[in-house]
PDB file of N, CA and C in Angstrom:
ATOM      1  N   MET A  89       0.215  18.534  -9.015  1.00  0.00           N
ATOM      2  CA  MET A  89       0.275  17.539  -7.956  1.00  0.00           C
ATOM      3  C   MET A  89       1.146  16.372  -8.938  1.00  0.00           C
ATOM      4  N   ALA A  90       2.513  16.519  -8.254  1.00  0.00           N
ATOM      5  CA  ALA A  90       4.033  16.297  -8.810  1.00  0.00           C
ATOM      6  C   ALA A  90       3.736  14.663  -8.549  1.00  0.00           C
ATOM      7  N   THR A  91       4.063  13.938  -9.665  1.00  0.00           N
ATOM      8  CA  THR A  91       3.902  12.228  -9.626  1.00  0.00           C
ATOM      9  C   THR A  91       5.102  11.828  -8.342  1.00  0.00           C
ATOM     10  N   GLU A  92       5.554  12.617  -8.007  1.00  0.00           N
ATOM     11  CA  GLU A  92       6.492  12.039  -6.570  1.00  0.00           C
ATOM     12  C   GLU A  92       5.888  12.104  -5.346  1.00  0.00           C
ATOM     13  N   THR A  93       4.577  12.500  -5.376  1.00  0.00           N
ATOM     14  CA  THR A  93       3.635  12.712  -4.393  1.00  0.00           C
ATOM     15  C   THR A  93       2.961  11.085  -4.237  1.00  0.00           C
ATOM     16  N   ILE A  94       2.709  10.653  -5.169  1.00  0.00           N
ATOM     17  CA  ILE A  94       1.984   9.080  -5.708  1.00  0.00           C
ATOM     18  C   ILE A  94       2.734   8.402  -4.008  1.00  0.00           C
ATOM     19  N   PRO A  95       3.722   8.138  -3.815  1.00  0.00           N
ATOM     20  CA  PRO A  95       4.087   7.123  -2.564  1.00  0.00           C
ATOM     21  C   PRO A  95       3.848   7.430  -1.540  1.00  0.00           C
ATOM     22  N   ALA A  96       3.682   8.544  -1.401  1.00  0.00           N
ATOM     23  CA  ALA A  96       3.009   9.662   0.037  1.00  0.00           C
ATOM     24  C   ALA A  96       1.299   8.774  -0.291  1.00  0.00           C
ATOM     25  N   LEU A  97       0.984   9.387  -1.503  1.00  0.00           N
ATOM     26  CA  LEU A  97      -0.304   8.883  -1.455  1.00  0.00           C
ATOM     27  C   LEU A  97      -0.711   7.259  -1.211  1.00  0.00           C
ATOM     28  N   LEU A  98       0.167   6.045  -1.696  1.00  0.00           N
ATOM     29  CA  LEU A  98       0.192   4.862  -1.488  1.00  0.00           C
ATOM     30  C   LEU A  98       0.314   4.401  -0.202  1.00  0.00           C
ATOM     31  N   GLU A  99       0.728   5.453   0.607  1.00  0.00           N
ATOM     32  CA  GLU A  99       1.065   5.040   1.927  1.00  0.00           C
ATOM     33  C   GLU A  99      -0.043   5.446   2.381  1.00  0.00           C
ATOM     34  N   GLN A 100      -0.998   6.252   2.283  1.00  0.00           N
ATOM     35  CA  GLN A 100      -2.075   7.313   3.139  1.00  0.00           C
ATOM     36  C   GLN A 100      -2.897   5.836   2.689  1.00  0.00           C
ATOM     37  N   ILE A 101      -3.203   5.157   1.381  1.00  0.00           N
ATOM     38  CA  ILE A 101      -3.976   4.096   1.272  1.00  0.00           C
ATOM     39  C   ILE A 101      -3.932   2.851   1.989  1.00  0.00           C
ATOM     40  N   ASP A 102      -2.869   2.563   2.446  1.00  0.00           N
ATOM     41  CA  ASP A 102      -2.155   1.420   3.103  1.00  0.00           C
ATOM     42  C   ASP A 102      -2.205   1.480   4.376  1.00  0.00           C
ATOM     43  N   GLU A 103      -2.330   2.764   4.668  1.00  0.00           N
ATOM     44  CA  GLU A 103      -2.852   2.939   6.253  1.00  0.00           C
ATOM     45  C   GLU A 103      -4.115   2.821   6.354  1.00  0.00           C
ATOM     46  N   LEU A 104      -5.233   3.032   5.515  1.00  0.00           N
ATOM     47  CA  LEU A 104      -6.458   3.239   5.575  1.00  0.00           C
ATOM     48  C   LEU A 104      -6.877   1.808   5.468  1.00  0.00           C
ATOM     49  N   LEU A 105      -6.148   1.097   4.520  1.00  0.00           N
ATOM     50  CA  LEU A 105      -6.476  -0.334   4.511  1.00  0.00           C
ATOM     51  C   LEU A 105      -6.397  -1.142   5.250  1.00  0.00           C
ATOM     52  N   ALA A 106      -5.371  -0.959   6.282  1.00  0.00           N
ATOM     53  CA  ALA A 106      -4.922  -1.705   7.677  1.00  0.00           C
ATOM     54  C   ALA A 106      -5.992  -1.172   8.758  1.00  0.00           C
ATOM     55  N   GLU A 107      -6.412  -0.168   8.671  1.00  0.00           N
ATOM     56  CA  GLU A 107      -7.572   0.252   9.845  1.00  0.00           C
ATOM     57  C   GLU A 107      -8.717  -0.677   9.958  1.00  0.00           C
ATOM     58  N   SER A 108      -8.839  -0.588  11.366  1.00  0.00           N
ATOM     59  CA  SER A 108     -10.486  -1.457  11.451  1.00  0.00           C
ATOM     60  C   SER A 108     -11.429  -0.232  11.702  1.00  0.00           C
ATOM     61  N   PRO A 109     -11.833   0.196  10.630  1.00  0.00           N
ATOM     62  CA  PRO A 109     -13.115   1.747  11.256  1.00  0.00           C
ATOM     63  C   PRO A 109     -14.062   1.290  11.956  1.00  0.00           C
ATOM     64  N   ALA A 110     -14.163   2.245  12.774  1.00  0.00           N
ATOM     65  CA  ALA A 110     -15.688   2.068  13.334  1.00  0.00           C
ATOM     66  C   ALA A 110     -16.754   1.774  12.527  1.00  0.00           C
ATOM     67  N   GLU A 111     -17.694   0.722  13.069  1.00  0.00           N
ATOM     68  CA  GLU A 111     -18.512   0.919  11.605  1.00  0.00           C
ATOM     69  C   GLU A 111     -19.525   1.822  11.643  1.00  0.00           C
ATOM     70  N   GLY A 112     -19.701   2.635  10.289  1.00  0.00           N
ATOM     71  CA  GLY A 112     -20.634   3.768   9.694  1.00  0.00           C
ATOM     72  C   GLY A 112     -20.290   4.807  10.829  1.00  0.00           C
ATOM     73  N   GLU A 113     -19.274   5.028  10.686  1.00  0.00           N
ATOM     74  CA  GLU A 113     -18.544   6.358  10.969  1.00  0.00           C
ATOM     75  C   GLU A 113     -18.198   7.375  10.019  1.00  0.00           C
ATOM     76  N   ALA A 114     -18.803   8.519  10.108  1.00  0.00           N
ATOM     77  CA  ALA A 114     -18.817   9.374   9.137  1.00  0.00           C
ATOM     78  C   ALA A 114     -17.966  10.092   9.094  1.00  0.00           C
ATOM     79  N   GLU A 115     -16.852  10.077   9.686  1.00  0.00           N
ATOM     80  CA  GLU A 115     -15.283  10.832   9.648  1.00  0.00           C
ATOM     81  C   GLU A 115     -14.439   9.613   8.745  1.00  0.00           C
ATOM     82  N   THR A 116     -15.022   8.469   8.882  1.00  0.00           N
ATOM     83  CA  THR A 116     -14.115   7.412   8.577  1.00  0.00           C
ATOM     84  C   THR A 116     -14.482   7.420   7.302  1.00  0.00           C
ATOM     85  N   LEU A 117     -15.496   7.119   6.800  1.00  0.00           N
ATOM     86  CA  LEU A 117     -15.935   7.331   5.132  1.00  0.00           C
ATOM     87  C   LEU A 117     -15.942   8.726   4.827  1.00  0.00           C
ATOM     88  N   ALA A 118     -15.738   9.775   5.247  1.00  0.00           N
ATOM     89  CA  ALA A 118     -14.956  10.640   4.681  1.00  0.00           C
ATOM     90  C   ALA A 118     -13.709  10.870   4.438  1.00  0.00           C
ATOM     91  N   ARG A 119     -12.872  10.093   5.198  1.00  0.00           N
ATOM     92  CA  ARG A 119     -11.414  10.139   5.162  1.00  0.00           C
ATOM     93  C   ARG A 119     -11.472   9.399   3.636  1.00  0.00           C
ATOM     94  N   PHE A 120     -11.933   8.097   3.663  1.00  0.00           N
ATOM     95  CA  PHE A 120     -12.206   7.396   2.437  1.00  0.00           C
ATOM     96  C   PHE A 120     -12.429   8.088   1.194  1.00  0.00           C
ATOM     97  N   GLU A 121     -13.472   8.771   1.062  1.00  0.00           N
ATOM     98  CA  GLU A 121     -13.680   9.614  -0.182  1.00  0.00           C
ATOM     99  C   GLU A 121     -13.060  10.564  -0.855  1.00  0.00           C
ATOM    100  N   ARG A 122     -12.268  11.256   0.664  1.00  0.00           N
ATOM    101  CA  ARG A 122     -11.103  12.310   0.436  1.00  0.00           C
ATOM    102  C   ARG A 122      -9.985  11.310  -0.407  1.00  0.00           C
ATOM    103  N   THR A 123      -9.660  10.816  -0.224  1.00  0.00           N
ATOM    104  CA  THR A 123      -8.605   9.723  -0.131  1.00  0.00           C
ATOM    105  C   THR A 123      -8.353   9.426  -1.827  1.00  0.00           C
ATOM    106  N   LEU A 124      -9.807   8.816  -1.707  1.00  0.00           N
ATOM    107  CA  LEU A 124     -10.189   8.462  -3.207  1.00  0.00           C
ATOM    108  C   LEU A 124     -10.114   9.290  -4.448  1.00  0.00           C
ATOM    109  N   THR A 125     -10.258  10.291  -3.640  1.00  0.00           N
ATOM    110  CA  THR A 125     -10.461  11.739  -4.746  1.00  0.00           C
ATOM    111  C   THR A 125      -9.184  12.045  -4.927  1.00  0.00           C
ATOM    112  N   ASP A 126      -8.283  12.135  -3.935  1.00  0.00           N
ATOM    113  CA  ASP A 126      -6.693  12.495  -4.318  1.00  0.00           C
ATOM    114  C   ASP A 126      -6.157  11.618  -5.175  1.00  0.00           C
ATOM    115  N   GLY A 127      -6.538   9.988  -5.252  1.00  0.00           N
ATOM    116  CA  GLY A 127      -5.644   9.327  -5.931  1.00  0.00           C
ATOM    117  C   GLY A 127      -6.661   9.317  -7.413  1.00  0.00           C
ATOM    118  N   TYR A 128      -7.646   9.787  -7.495  1.00  0.00           N
ATOM    119  CA  TYR A 128      -8.013  10.008  -8.642  1.00  0.00           C
ATOM    120  C   TYR A 128      -7.710  10.795  -9.496  1.00  0.00           C
ATOM    121  N   ALA A 129      -7.258  11.929  -8.847  1.00  0.00           N
ATOM    122  CA  ALA A 129      -7.034  13.520  -9.305  1.00  0.00           C
ATOM    123  C   ALA A 129      -5.067  12.812  -9.739  1.00  0.00           C
ATOM    124  N   HIS A 130      -4.137  11.746  -9.037  1.00  0.00           N
ATOM    125  CA  HIS A 130      -3.147  11.874  -9.032  1.00  0.00           C
ATOM    126  C   HIS A 130      -3.503  10.924 -10.310  1.00  0.00           C
ATOM    127  N   ALA A 131      -4.220   9.943 -10.556  1.00  0.00           N
ATOM    128  CA  ALA A 131      -4.345   9.130 -12.148  1.00  0.00           C
ATOM    129  C   ALA A 131      -4.658  10.130 -12.847  1.00  0.00           C
ATOM    130  N   LEU A 132      -5.333  11.375 -12.821  1.00  0.00           N
ATOM    131  CA  LEU A 132      -5.736  12.015 -13.849  1.00  0.00           C
ATOM    132  C   LEU A 132      -4.115  12.697 -14.462  1.00  0.00           C
ATOM    133  N   VAL A 133      -3.590  12.692 -13.687  1.00  0.00           N
ATOM    134  CA  VAL A 133      -2.091  13.812 -14.003  1.00  0.00           C
ATOM    135  C   VAL A 133      -1.149  12.863 -14.754  1.00  0.00           C
ATOM    136  N   LEU A 134      -1.116  11.226 -14.249  1.00  0.00           N
ATOM    137  CA  LEU A 134      -0.240  10.504 -14.616  1.00  0.00           C
ATOM    138  C   LEU A 134      -0.968  10.438 -16.177  1.00  0.00           C
ATOM    139  N   GLU A 135      -2.165  10.442 -16.456  1.00  0.00           N
ATOM    140  CA  GLU A 135      -2.801  10.295 -17.866  1.00  0.00           C
ATOM    141  C   GLU A 135      -2.540  10.892 -18.802  1.00  0.00           C
ATOM    142  N   ALA A 136      -2.493  12.318 -18.105  1.00  0.00           N
ATOM    143  CA  ALA A 136      -2.395  13.436 -18.627  1.00  0.00           C
ATOM    144  C   ALA A 136      -0.583  13.448 -19.299  1.00  0.00           C
ATOM    145  N   GLU A 137       0.216  12.877 -18.101  1.00  0.00           N
ATOM    146  CA  GLU A 137       1.775  12.813 -18.707  1.00  0.00           C
ATOM    147  C   GLU A 137       1.915  11.842 -19.523  1.00  0.00           C
ATOM    148  N   ARG A 138       0.813  10.558 -19.534  1.00  0.00           N
ATOM    149  CA  ARG A 138       1.428   9.651 -20.359  1.00  0.00           C
ATOM    150  C   ARG A 138       0.827  10.087 -22.072  1.00  0.00           C
ATOM    151  N   TRP A 139       0.056  11.234 -22.275  1.00  0.00           N
ATOM    152  CA  TRP A 139      -0.311  11.712 -23.487  1.00  0.00           C
ATOM    153  C   TRP A 139       0.263  12.382 -24.047  1.00  0.00           C
ATOM    154  N   ARG A 140       1.306  13.188 -22.932  1.00  0.00           N
ATOM    155  CA  ARG A 140       2.690  14.486 -23.120  1.00  0.00           C
ATOM    156  C   ARG A 140       3.508  13.596 -23.910  1.00  0.00           C
ATOM    157  N   LEU A 141       3.917  12.372 -23.168  1.00  0.00           N
ATOM    158  CA  LEU A 141       4.987  11.588 -23.437  1.00  0.00           C
ATOM    159  C   LEU A 141       4.502  10.784 -24.970  1.00  0.00           C
ATOM    160  N   GLU A 142       3.440  10.467 -25.493  1.00  0.00           N
ATOM    161  CA  GLU A 142       2.912   9.908 -26.142  1.00  0.00           C
ATOM    162  C   GLU A 142       3.298  11.156 -27.492  1.00  0.00           C
ATOM    163  N   GLN A 143       2.543  12.110 -27.214  1.00  0.00           N
ATOM    164  CA  GLN A 143       2.565  13.202 -28.146  1.00  0.00           C
ATOM    165  C   GLN A 143       4.148  13.456 -28.571  1.00  0.00           C
ATOM    166  N   ARG A 144       5.363  13.160 -27.542  1.00  0.00           N
ATOM    167  CA  ARG A 144       6.806  13.463 -27.895  1.00  0.00           C
ATOM    168  C   ARG A 144       6.842  12.427 -28.852  1.00  0.00           C
ATOM    169  N   MET A 145       6.910  11.218 -28.562  1.00  0.00           N
ATOM    170  CA  MET A 145       7.164  10.445 -28.976  1.00  0.00           C
ATOM    171  C   MET A 145       7.032  10.493 -30.462  1.00  0.00           C
ATOM    172  N   SER A 146       5.875  10.668 -30.609  1.00  0.00           N
ATOM    173  CA  SER A 146       5.004  10.911 -32.138  1.00  0.00           C
ATOM    174  C   SER A 146       5.901  11.893 -33.225  1.00  0.00           C
ATOM    175  N   GLU A 147       6.303  12.897 -32.157  1.00  0.00           N
ATOM    176  CA  GLU A 147       7.003  13.806 -32.746  1.00  0.00           C
ATOM    177  C   GLU A 147       8.330  13.630 -33.300  1.00  0.00           C
ATOM    178  N   LEU A 148       9.170  12.725 -32.313  1.00  0.00           N
ATOM    179  CA  LEU A 148      10.570  12.525 -32.332  1.00  0.00           C
ATOM    180  C   LEU A 148      10.317  11.490 -33.837  1.00  0.00           C
ATOM    181  N   ALA A 149       9.759  10.216 -33.628  1.00  0.00           N
ATOM    182  CA  ALA A 149       9.542   9.216 -34.718  1.00  0.00           C
ATOM    183  C   ALA A 149       9.604  10.018 -36.139  1.00  0.00           C
ATOM    184  N   SER A 150       8.377  10.836 -36.169  1.00  0.00           N
ATOM    185  CA  SER A 150       8.327  11.564 -37.508  1.00  0.00           C
ATOM    186  C   SER A 150       9.655  12.544 -38.068  1.00  0.00           C
ATOM    187  N   GLU A 151      10.415  12.943 -37.092  1.00  0.00           N
ATOM    188  CA  GLU A 151      11.159  13.662 -37.216  1.00  0.00           C
ATOM    189  C   GLU A 151      12.520  13.048 -36.831  1.00  0.00           C
ATOM    190  N   LEU A 152      12.329  11.770 -37.044  1.00  0.00           N
ATOM    191  CA  LEU A 152      13.569  11.142 -36.703  1.00  0.00           C
ATOM    192  C   LEU A 152      15.422  10.855 -37.955  1.00  0.00           C
ATOM    193  N   THR A 153      14.693  11.669 -39.269  1.00  0.00           N
ATOM    194  CA  THR A 153      15.294  11.717 -39.902  1.00  0.00           C
ATOM    195  C   THR A 153      16.340  12.866 -40.109  1.00  0.00           C
ATOM    196  N   ASP A 154      15.323  13.889 -39.494  1.00  0.00           N
ATOM    197  CA  ASP A 154      16.073  15.395 -39.696  1.00  0.00           C
ATOM    198  C   ASP A 154      16.902  15.297 -38.379  1.00  0.00           C
ATOM    199  N   GLY A 155      17.914  16.395 -39.018  1.00  0.00           N
ATOM    200  CA  GLY A 155      18.860  17.280 -37.972  1.00  0.00           C
ATOM    201  C   GLY A 155      19.766  15.604 -37.128  1.00  0.00           C
ATOM    202  N   ASN A 156      20.048  15.843 -35.617  1.00  0.00           N
ATOM    203  CA  ASN A 156      20.729  15.471 -35.054  1.00  0.00           C
ATOM    204  C   ASN A 156      20.054  13.947 -34.903  1.00  0.00           C
ATOM    205  N   GLN A 157      20.485  12.917 -35.002  1.00  0.00           N
ATOM    206  CA  GLN A 157      19.543  11.742 -35.487  1.00  0.00           C
ATOM    207  C   GLN A 157      20.082  10.953 -33.710  1.00  0.00           C
ATOM    208  N   GLU A 158      21.386  10.984 -33.744  1.00  0.00           N
ATOM    209  CA  GLU A 158      21.729  10.406 -32.181  1.00  0.00           C
ATOM    210  C   GLU A 158      21.114  11.084 -30.998  1.00  0.00           C
ATOM    211  N   LEU A 159      21.154  12.273 -31.336  1.00  0.00           N
ATOM    212  CA  LEU A 159      20.249  13.061 -29.980  1.00  0.00           C
ATOM    213  C   LEU A 159      18.646  12.812 -29.791  1.00  0.00           C
ATOM    214  N   LYS A 160      18.019  12.751 -31.605  1.00  0.00           N
ATOM    215  CA  LYS A 160      16.671  12.502 -31.071  1.00  0.00           C
ATOM    216  C   LYS A 160      16.413  11.033 -30.808  1.00  0.00           C
ATOM    217  N   SER A 161      17.283   9.720 -30.869  1.00  0.00           N
ATOM    218  CA  SER A 161      16.928   8.513 -30.704  1.00  0.00           C
ATOM    219  C   SER A 161      17.251   8.535 -29.023  1.00  0.00           C
ATOM    220  N   GLN A 162      18.365   9.383 -28.712  1.00  0.00           N
ATOM    221  CA  GLN A 162      18.483   9.116 -27.096  1.00  0.00           C
ATOM    222  C   GLN A 162      17.573   9.396 -26.545  1.00  0.00           C
ATOM    223  N   GLU A 163      16.824  10.771 -26.996  1.00  0.00           N
ATOM    224  CA  GLU A 163      15.278  11.130 -26.080  1.00  0.00           C
ATOM    225  C   GLU A 163      14.336  10.359 -26.554  1.00  0.00           C
ATOM    226  N   LEU A 164      14.077   9.800 -27.539  1.00  0.00           N
ATOM    227  CA  LEU A 164      13.213   8.689 -27.911  1.00  0.00           C
ATOM    228  C   LEU A 164      13.455   7.548 -27.385  1.00  0.00           C
ATOM    229  N   ALA A 165      14.761   7.134 -26.581  1.00  0.00           N
ATOM    230  CA  ALA A 165      14.705   5.959 -25.904  1.00  0.00           C
ATOM    231  C   ALA A 165      14.363   6.479 -24.557  1.00  0.00           C
ATOM    232  N   GLN A 166      14.511   8.068 -24.019  1.00  0.00           N
ATOM    233  CA  GLN A 166      14.046   8.347 -22.581  1.00  0.00           C
ATOM    234  C   GLN A 166      12.340   8.562 -22.523  1.00  0.00           C
ATOM    235  N   VAL A 167      11.828   8.819 -23.432  1.00  0.00           N
ATOM    236  CA  VAL A 167      10.407   8.874 -23.529  1.00  0.00           C
ATOM    237  C   VAL A 167       9.808   7.534 -23.317  1.00  0.00           C
ATOM    238  N   SER A 168      10.440   6.891 -24.180  1.00  0.00           N
ATOM    239  CA  SER A 168       9.516   5.254 -24.388  1.00  0.00           C
ATOM    240  C   SER A 168      10.427   5.052 -22.702  1.00  0.00           C
ATOM    241  N   CYS A 169      11.253   5.378 -21.956  1.00  0.00           N
ATOM    242  CA  CYS A 169      11.515   4.500 -20.574  1.00  0.00           C
ATOM    243  C   CYS A 169      10.264   5.535 -19.744  1.00  0.00           C
ATOM    244  N   GLY A 170      10.097   6.683 -19.578  1.00  0.00           N
ATOM    245  CA  GLY A 170       9.195   7.291 -19.424  1.00  0.00           C
ATOM    246  C   GLY A 170       7.904   6.632 -19.476  1.00  0.00           C
ATOM    247  N   LEU A 171       7.235   6.644 -20.391  1.00  0.00           N
ATOM    248  CA  LEU A 171       6.226   6.048 -20.591  1.00  0.00           C
ATOM    249  C   LEU A 171       6.248   4.716 -19.991  1.00  0.00           C
ATOM    250  N   ALA A 172       7.379   3.623 -19.610  1.00  0.00           N
ATOM    251  CA  ALA A 172       7.079   2.457 -19.308  1.00  0.00           C
ATOM    252  C   ALA A 172       6.934   2.922 -17.669  1.00  0.00           C
ATOM    253  N   THR A 173       7.657   3.851 -16.969  1.00  0.00           N
ATOM    254  CA  THR A 173       7.182   4.181 -15.976  1.00  0.00           C
ATOM    255  C   THR A 173       6.062   4.698 -15.372  1.00  0.00           C
ATOM    256  N   ASN A 174       5.723   5.471 -16.455  1.00  0.00           N
ATOM    257  CA  ASN A 174       4.390   5.980 -16.331  1.00  0.00           C
ATOM    258  C   ASN A 174       3.131   4.989 -15.901  1.00  0.00           C
ATOM    259  N   ALA A 175       3.324   3.961 -17.193  1.00  0.00           N
ATOM    260  CA  ALA A 175       2.347   2.983 -16.985  1.00  0.00           C
ATOM    261  C   ALA A 175       2.150   2.119 -15.599  1.00  0.00           C
ATOM    262  N   ALA A 176       3.971   1.606 -15.222  1.00  0.00           N
ATOM    263  CA  ALA A 176       3.749   0.861 -14.043  1.00  0.00           C
ATOM    264  C   ALA A 176       2.899   1.595 -13.009  1.00  0.00           C
ATOM    265  N   ALA A 177       3.370   3.045 -13.124  1.00  0.00           N
ATOM    266  CA  ALA A 177       2.617   3.690 -11.995  1.00  0.00           C
ATOM    267  C   ALA A 177       1.107   3.450 -12.304  1.00  0.00           C
ATOM    268  N   LEU A 178       0.661   3.811 -13.060  1.00  0.00           N
ATOM    269  CA  LEU A 178      -0.928   4.173 -13.323  1.00  0.00           C
ATOM    270  C   LEU A 178      -1.458   2.576 -12.989  1.00  0.00           C
ATOM    271  N   LYS A 179      -0.688   2.035 -13.394  1.00  0.00           N
ATOM    272  CA  LYS A 179      -0.936   0.619 -13.141  1.00  0.00           C
ATOM    273  C   LYS A 179      -1.565   0.218 -12.046  1.00  0.00           C
ATOM    274  N   ASP A 180      -0.051   0.414 -11.191  1.00  0.00           N
ATOM    275  CA  ASP A 180      -0.336   0.323  -9.611  1.00  0.00           C
ATOM    276  C   ASP A 180      -1.438   1.181  -8.883  1.00  0.00           C
ATOM    277  N   LEU A 181      -0.902   2.607  -9.198  1.00  0.00           N
ATOM    278  CA  LEU A 181      -2.479   3.156  -8.448  1.00  0.00           C
ATOM    279  C   LEU A 181      -3.919   2.673  -8.482  1.00  0.00           C
ATOM    280  N   ARG A 182      -4.090   2.208  -9.940  1.00  0.00           N
ATOM    281  CA  ARG A 182      -5.252   2.116 -10.097  1.00  0.00           C
ATOM    282  C   ARG A 182      -5.947   0.728  -9.787  1.00  0.00           C
ATOM    283  N   ALA A 183      -4.678  -0.066  -8.990  1.00  0.00           N
ATOM    284  CA  ALA A 183      -5.246  -1.184  -8.496  1.00  0.00           C
ATOM    285  C   ALA A 183      -5.323  -1.137  -7.330  1.00  0.00           C
ATOM    286  N   THR A 184      -4.461   0.323  -6.496  1.00  0.00           N
ATOM    287  CA  THR A 184      -4.823   0.309  -4.838  1.00  0.00           C
ATOM    288  C   THR A 184      -5.753   1.007  -4.973  1.00  0.00           C
ATOM    289  N   LEU A 185      -6.070   1.654  -5.888  1.00  0.00           N
ATOM    290  CA  LEU A 185      -7.193   2.452  -5.574  1.00  0.00           C
ATOM    291  C   LEU A 185      -8.721   2.007  -5.735  1.00  0.00           C
ATOM    292  N   ALA A 186      -8.224   0.953  -6.616  1.00  0.00           N
ATOM    293  CA  ALA A 186      -9.739  -0.297  -6.231  1.00  0.00           C
ATOM    294  C   ALA A 186     -10.044  -1.014  -5.448  1.00  0.00           C
ATOM    295  N   ARG A 187      -9.088  -1.489  -4.901  1.00  0.00           N
ATOM    296  CA  ARG A 187      -9.257  -2.070  -3.603  1.00  0.00           C
ATOM    297  C   ARG A 187      -9.685  -0.959  -2.479  1.00  0.00           C
ATOM    298  N   LEU A 188      -9.377   0.191  -2.064  1.00  0.00           N
ATOM    299  CA  LEU A 188      -9.547   1.169  -1.533  1.00  0.00           C
ATOM    300  C   LEU A 188     -11.067   1.621  -1.667  1.00  0.00           C
ATOM    301  N   ARG A 189     -11.869   1.689  -3.263  1.00  0.00           N
ATOM    302  CA  ARG A 189     -13.272   1.853  -3.329  1.00  0.00           C
ATOM    303  C   ARG A 189     -13.872   0.458  -2.694  1.00  0.00           C
ATOM    304  N   ALA A 190     -13.323  -0.552  -3.307  1.00  0.00           N
ATOM    305  CA  ALA A 190     -14.299  -1.723  -2.386  1.00  0.00           C
ATOM    306  C   ALA A 190     -13.973  -1.835  -1.045  1.00  0.00           C
ATOM    307  N   ARG A 191     -13.213  -1.744  -0.473  1.00  0.00           N
ATOM    308  CA  ARG A 191     -12.813  -1.150   1.033  1.00  0.00           C
ATOM    309  C   ARG A 191     -13.889  -0.120   1.589  1.00  0.00           C
ATOM    310  N   ALA A 192     -14.021   1.059   0.858  1.00  0.00           N
ATOM    311  CA  ALA A 192     -14.799   2.146   1.471  1.00  0.00           C
ATOM    312  C   ALA A 192     -16.528   1.351   0.975  1.00  0.00           C
ATOM    313  N   THR A 193     -16.562   0.858   0.311  1.00  0.00           N
ATOM    314  CA  THR A 193     -18.131   0.331  -0.782  1.00  0.00           C
ATOM    315  C   THR A 193     -18.856  -0.398   0.892  1.00  0.00           C
ATOM    316  N   SER A 194     -17.640  -1.230   1.355  1.00  0.00           N
ATOM    317  CA  SER A 194     -17.810  -2.431   2.451  1.00  0.00           C
ATOM    318  C   SER A 194     -17.873  -1.680   3.444  1.00  0.00           C
ATOM    319  N   VAL A 195     -17.603  -0.601   3.921  1.00  0.00           N
ATOM    320  CA  VAL A 195     -17.717   0.220   4.866  1.00  0.00           C
ATOM    321  C   VAL A 195     -19.000   0.945   5.561  1.00  0.00           C
ATOM    322  N   ARG A 196     -19.046   1.581   4.065  1.00  0.00           N
ATOM    323  CA  ARG A 196     -20.509   2.179   3.724  1.00  0.00           C
ATOM    324  C   ARG A 196     -21.594   1.135   3.957  1.00  0.00           C
ATOM    325  N   GLY A 197     -21.335   0.445   3.409  1.00  0.00           N
ATOM    326  CA  GLY A 197     -22.916  -0.621   3.170  1.00  0.00           C
ATOM    327  C   GLY A 197     -22.922  -1.228   4.844  1.00  0.00           C
ATOM    328  N   THR A 198     -21.949  -1.339   5.524  1.00  0.00           N
ATOM    329  CA  THR A 198     -21.957  -1.661   6.980  1.00  0.00           C
ATOM    330  C   THR A 198     -22.372  -0.686   7.816  1.00  0.00           C
ATOM    331  N   SER A 199     -22.121   0.659   7.385  1.00  0.00           N
ATOM    332  CA  SER A 199     -23.168   1.757   8.055  1.00  0.00           C
ATOM    333  C   SER A 199     -24.332   1.860   7.636  1.00  0.00           C
ATOM    334  N   LEU A 200     -25.068   1.452   7.038  1.00  0.00           N
ATOM    335  CA  LEU A 200     -26.180   1.177   6.240  1.00  0.00           C
ATOM    336  C   LEU A 200     -26.733   0.101   7.482  1.00  0.00           C
ATOM    337  N   ASP A 201     -26.624  -1.013   7.530  1.00  0.00           N
ATOM    338  CA  ASP A 201     -26.659  -2.109   8.460  1.00  0.00           C
ATOM    339  C   ASP A 201     -27.573  -1.471   9.662  1.00  0.00           C
TER     340      ASP A 201
END
């Protein structure tokens, strides 16, 4: 699951949030749940990528005095940038998923009335 698909997922979530679902519509609730599941899967991909980047940063930092320091410094800067980008994407995704989860709970609660 590529991180490039996250904008499409966010667009799908925005569409769901903008809709006025029919109260208690099982199909609508299923769409919410499916989208939430996809979103959580994307969050796990981002967290795995963050872990990989943190591991690489640690390796580079410990090897910085060995070999070509300039290349390692450049890679360290790239990894740092990747971590910042990852953190921002994960933060945005989690916030959007929280809004969708709240909306799904609201719709689910309405269907119980």
